[in-house]
Amino acid sequence: MGIIFNEGSKEFHLYNDRISYLMKVMRNGQMGQLYFGKRIPNKENYDYLMENRYRPVTSYVFDDEYSFTLEHLKQEYPAYGTTDYRMPALEIVQPNGSRITDFRYVSHKIYPGKPQLKGLPATYTESGDEADTLELLLRDDLLQVEMTLLYTIFQRENAIARSVRFENKGKEEYQLTSAMSFSLDLPDDEYEWIQFSGAWGRERYVKTRALQQGIQSVGSVRGASSHHHNPFVMLKRPTADEFQGEVMGFSLVYSGNFLAQAEVDTYKVTRVMMGIHPLGFSWCLKPGEEFQTPEGVMVYSTEGMNGMSQAFHRLYRTRLARGYWRDRERPVLLNNWEATYFDFTEEKLIEIAKNAKEDGVELFVLDDGWFSTRCTETSGLGDWWPNMGRLPEGIKGLSEKVEALGLKFGLWFELEMVNKDSELYRSHPDWIIHTPGRHASHGRKQYVLDFSRKEVVDYIYGLVAKILRESKISYVKWDMNRNITECFSEGFGAKHQGEIFHRYILGLYDLYDRLNREFPQILFESCASGGGRFDPGLLYYAPQCWTSDDTDGLERQKIQYGTSYAYPVSSMGAHVSITPNHQLNRVTPLKTRGNVAAFGAFGYELDLARLSKEEREIVKEQIRFVKKYRKLIHTGNFYRLLSPFEGNFTAWMVVSEDKKQAIVAYFKTLNDVNREFRRLQLKGLDEGTVYQMTEEGKDSGCFFGSELMNIGMVTTDASAGEVPADMEPCSDFWSRLVVLNAKE
Ligand code: DGJ
């Protein structure tokens, strides 16, 4: 791994064992892009890749020639209006109204390791030999604004992290109205664009389309990364699949408004960019001030989509997630929300917790409804003190009682919100995000607190920290149930209103950061009406995220499958809930609900007392299984095998780093009859190793890794002809978990 600067050609080569990234200082002093892909050798000069020709209806930069035009050149961080007509990565509005900029190379720094980004989540290194960083300093001399392009190449992963910092060294004030985290010009358009889109209850469905000339994009302008689109997209060669071929993944480490875009020009150059969504954004850059963009991460894989995902998984699990819980086994939890909703007493909660303890649960989580006047969704948000009517000894007393049962205790908060019916709103009506003189829209009868204002964040911090200090709390579920409307802050003047969406996210990160620091051993799980803010930004503060409010075993196959393209299994909160399922009324077998949830941060979302004796035994077995294998499931290499978006079967597997253990999960959506004999080719095993196969503890034979990967594992089920006496009959929504252990 390293970063080479070839002085003569002014080219930079970032490389590790598997990838190369090349760029150069162009003749006009701006930065040009040469290559991103599989590792190539270092050469003094790759200048031939800067292709320039005369073409009609083109504008040229230099007076004395007809070739150098930014319209035809691949660039690192393009601007609009100086011969390039594609979408720019930046825009700066100047006092005279001009938006023209010209950032030219000044100098660079190369150093081991990776810098922190002030106030923002980002990937990190633990030692200098894990990554190298290049800082390219560019300056617009007229504006006296400096721009630093940051690139970090990781040693172990095919990943490059990028971001941009602006610094106003001049005397004038500017409005930064667009500042992408990265831009990348690729030489052709032979790609499929894959995005992860959906809505509440069906987050991160896989959507694929061929790139076309013009702009294709996804984004969010809701103030949160959103259920609707995820800040992650892929470009894949049409011939690439899960296991082979060229795939690039682009991810933004950010939780607010974002744009992910690919523009294909008429010469088939594909410009990919990601960053804060420019709609409504502007940042007032005063003399002496800086603006740092969020970080973007680009992964390049020749091992298909699984190869790309595994790189993101390792990077995000070990070098984005942080702290006490990063490498620890996550507790099996039981959350009372679907068991009681708002309708509980302390006695009832203790009863639920006792049953949970009996079956092996380790952490009891009290969800919404424990504070102030909160007995429905219409009141109490913002008043973070216990409802002493419901909980006679407060959270302190309840947490002690739960701990006395031998369980850890966790608590729900929704710190960014306020109901109008609350003491907080009555004392500080101006603390909500709203536009003076305009109607303030609500969502779930709640309003968004103005986290762009420090005093608001400070106040909330005071309340929540008090509860966390005085009670025995090991886990916090941090919810967020509405998006921002009428965005405006009474804490800022006119020229700062375009900053509020971003300042809000900075306030959110600041609150998380303060709580992480004061309570390093508390496990945080982020949540936003399910998976409405499942993004890398929050994984920095909360290593797990509630994946979706939809807990049905079949729906979750799709949601977790889609989520797995960028995010590690350890980050996906996944619970078994009651049937008929509360979101869609389906009755999925308990076994299948457990088998899906086992591939996540596992838990229950029900009152175990409502299950039959037989079902309780299944639950006990599920918990035993998860405790035994959670380390493997969370840290192994995850392979998607069969997609729920493509057929009647879903399959995935996880293989330990040393290839000695693996678990295969196999799901069938609808049962069928008189069907074919079936096999499933496994992945990631050691060819020559013999694996002992077991299913529900029963020996299912021994197989070479090469057998299981080439011939395949036999998955013929009861639907192929007459059912043998020792075979389990199938049903709709049926599933199996198969464990493989290397024999000595
Ligand atoms: C939305 C969350 O996704 C649910 O799990 C639950 O915590 C409710 N909010 C509580 O209001």
mmCIF file of N, CA, C and O in Angstrom, residues 25 27-31 61-62 101-107 137-141 145 147:
data_model
loop_
_atom_site.group_PDB
_atom_site.id
_atom_site.type_symbol
_atom_site.label_atom_id
_atom_site.label_comp_id
_atom_site.label_asym_id
_atom_site.label_seq_id
_atom_site.Cartn_x
_atom_site.Cartn_y
_atom_site.Cartn_z
ATOM 1 N N VAL A 25 -2.253 16.470 -12.025
ATOM 2 C CA VAL A 25 -2.464 17.905 -12.178
ATOM 3 C C VAL A 25 -2.502 18.171 -13.682
ATOM 4 O O VAL A 25 -1.566 17.833 -14.404
ATOM 5 N N ARG A 27 -3.041 20.481 -17.299
ATOM 6 C CA ARG A 27 -2.335 21.661 -17.823
ATOM 7 C C ARG A 27 -2.897 22.968 -17.291
ATOM 8 O O ARG A 27 -2.199 23.971 -17.230
ATOM 9 N N ASN A 28 -4.137 22.991 -16.945
ATOM 10 C CA ASN A 28 -4.715 24.231 -16.410
ATOM 11 C C ASN A 28 -4.552 24.329 -14.892
ATOM 12 O O ASN A 28 -5.107 25.216 -14.262
ATOM 13 N N GLY A 29 -3.846 23.380 -14.296
ATOM 14 C CA GLY A 29 -3.591 23.436 -12.850
ATOM 15 C C GLY A 29 -4.670 22.738 -12.036
ATOM 16 O O GLY A 29 -4.522 22.553 -10.829
ATOM 17 N N GLN A 30 -5.772 22.351 -12.679
ATOM 18 C CA GLN A 30 -6.833 21.646 -11.947
ATOM 19 C C GLN A 30 -6.526 20.147 -11.914
ATOM 20 O O GLN A 30 -5.614 19.674 -12.575
ATOM 21 N N MET A 31 -7.316 19.404 -11.137
ATOM 22 C CA MET A 31 -7.023 17.979 -10.959
ATOM 23 C C MET A 31 -7.837 17.132 -11.940
ATOM 24 O O MET A 31 -9.061 17.253 -12.019
ATOM 25 N N VAL A 61 -10.354 25.973 -23.248
ATOM 26 C CA VAL A 61 -9.790 26.760 -22.161
ATOM 27 C C VAL A 61 -8.688 27.705 -22.645
ATOM 28 O O VAL A 61 -8.692 28.889 -22.321
ATOM 29 N N PHE A 62 -7.748 27.200 -23.437
ATOM 30 C CA PHE A 62 -6.584 28.016 -23.790
ATOM 31 C C PHE A 62 -6.807 28.760 -25.106
ATOM 32 O O PHE A 62 -7.333 28.195 -26.077
ATOM 33 N N THR A 101 -15.585 29.364 -10.524
ATOM 34 C CA THR A 101 -14.430 29.102 -9.645
ATOM 35 C C THR A 101 -13.316 28.468 -10.464
ATOM 36 O O THR A 101 -13.555 27.940 -11.555
ATOM 37 N N ASP A 102 -12.124 28.512 -9.921
ATOM 38 C CA ASP A 102 -10.970 27.928 -10.605
ATOM 39 C C ASP A 102 -9.972 27.467 -9.531
ATOM 40 O O ASP A 102 -9.122 28.239 -9.094
ATOM 41 N N PHE A 103 -10.116 26.233 -9.088
ATOM 42 C CA PHE A 103 -9.235 25.712 -8.035
ATOM 43 C C PHE A 103 -8.066 24.977 -8.663
ATOM 44 O O PHE A 103 -8.257 23.995 -9.372
ATOM 45 N N ARG A 104 -6.865 25.477 -8.376
ATOM 46 C CA ARG A 104 -5.653 24.891 -8.981
ATOM 47 C C ARG A 104 -4.738 24.317 -7.912
ATOM 48 O O ARG A 104 -4.643 24.854 -6.797
ATOM 49 N N TYR A 105 -4.059 23.300 -8.321
ATOM 50 C CA TYR A 105 -3.129 22.592 -7.429
ATOM 51 C C TYR A 105 -2.067 23.555 -6.876
ATOM 52 O O TYR A 105 -1.460 24.327 -7.615
ATOM 53 N N VAL A 106 -1.854 23.457 -5.553
ATOM 54 C CA VAL A 106 -0.810 24.252 -4.907
ATOM 55 C C VAL A 106 0.272 23.325 -4.352
ATOM 56 O O VAL A 106 1.453 23.476 -4.620
ATOM 57 N N SER A 107 -0.150 22.350 -3.559
ATOM 58 C CA SER A 107 0.835 21.470 -2.912
ATOM 59 C C SER A 107 0.090 20.229 -2.414
ATOM 60 O O SER A 107 -1.141 20.139 -2.527
ATOM 61 N N LEU A 137 -3.869 20.169 -1.779
ATOM 62 C CA LEU A 137 -4.297 21.546 -1.528
ATOM 63 C C LEU A 137 -4.453 22.271 -2.859
ATOM 64 O O LEU A 137 -3.518 22.332 -3.656
ATOM 65 N N LEU A 138 -5.640 22.823 -3.080
ATOM 66 C CA LEU A 138 -5.921 23.603 -4.288
ATOM 67 C C LEU A 138 -6.379 24.996 -3.854
ATOM 68 O O LEU A 138 -6.920 25.146 -2.747
ATOM 69 N N ARG A 139 -6.161 25.968 -4.720
ATOM 70 C CA ARG A 139 -6.589 27.321 -4.328
ATOM 71 C C ARG A 139 -7.221 28.037 -5.512
ATOM 72 O O ARG A 139 -6.768 27.902 -6.652
ATOM 73 N N ASP A 140 -8.264 28.795 -5.190
ATOM 74 C CA ASP A 140 -8.810 29.735 -6.163
ATOM 75 C C ASP A 140 -8.219 31.087 -5.785
ATOM 76 O O ASP A 140 -8.585 31.667 -4.749
ATOM 77 N N ASP A 141 -7.292 31.576 -6.604
ATOM 78 C CA ASP A 141 -6.551 32.785 -6.234
ATOM 79 C C ASP A 141 -7.436 34.016 -6.169
ATOM 80 O O ASP A 141 -7.228 34.890 -5.333
ATOM 81 N N VAL A 145 -9.850 31.290 -1.671
ATOM 82 C CA VAL A 145 -10.432 30.147 -0.955
ATOM 83 C C VAL A 145 -9.568 28.931 -1.256
ATOM 84 O O VAL A 145 -9.177 28.717 -2.404
ATOM 85 N N MET A 147 -9.068 24.731 -1.047
ATOM 86 C CA MET A 147 -9.869 23.513 -1.021
ATOM 87 C C MET A 147 -8.895 22.358 -0.846
ATOM 88 O O MET A 147 -7.908 22.271 -1.579
#
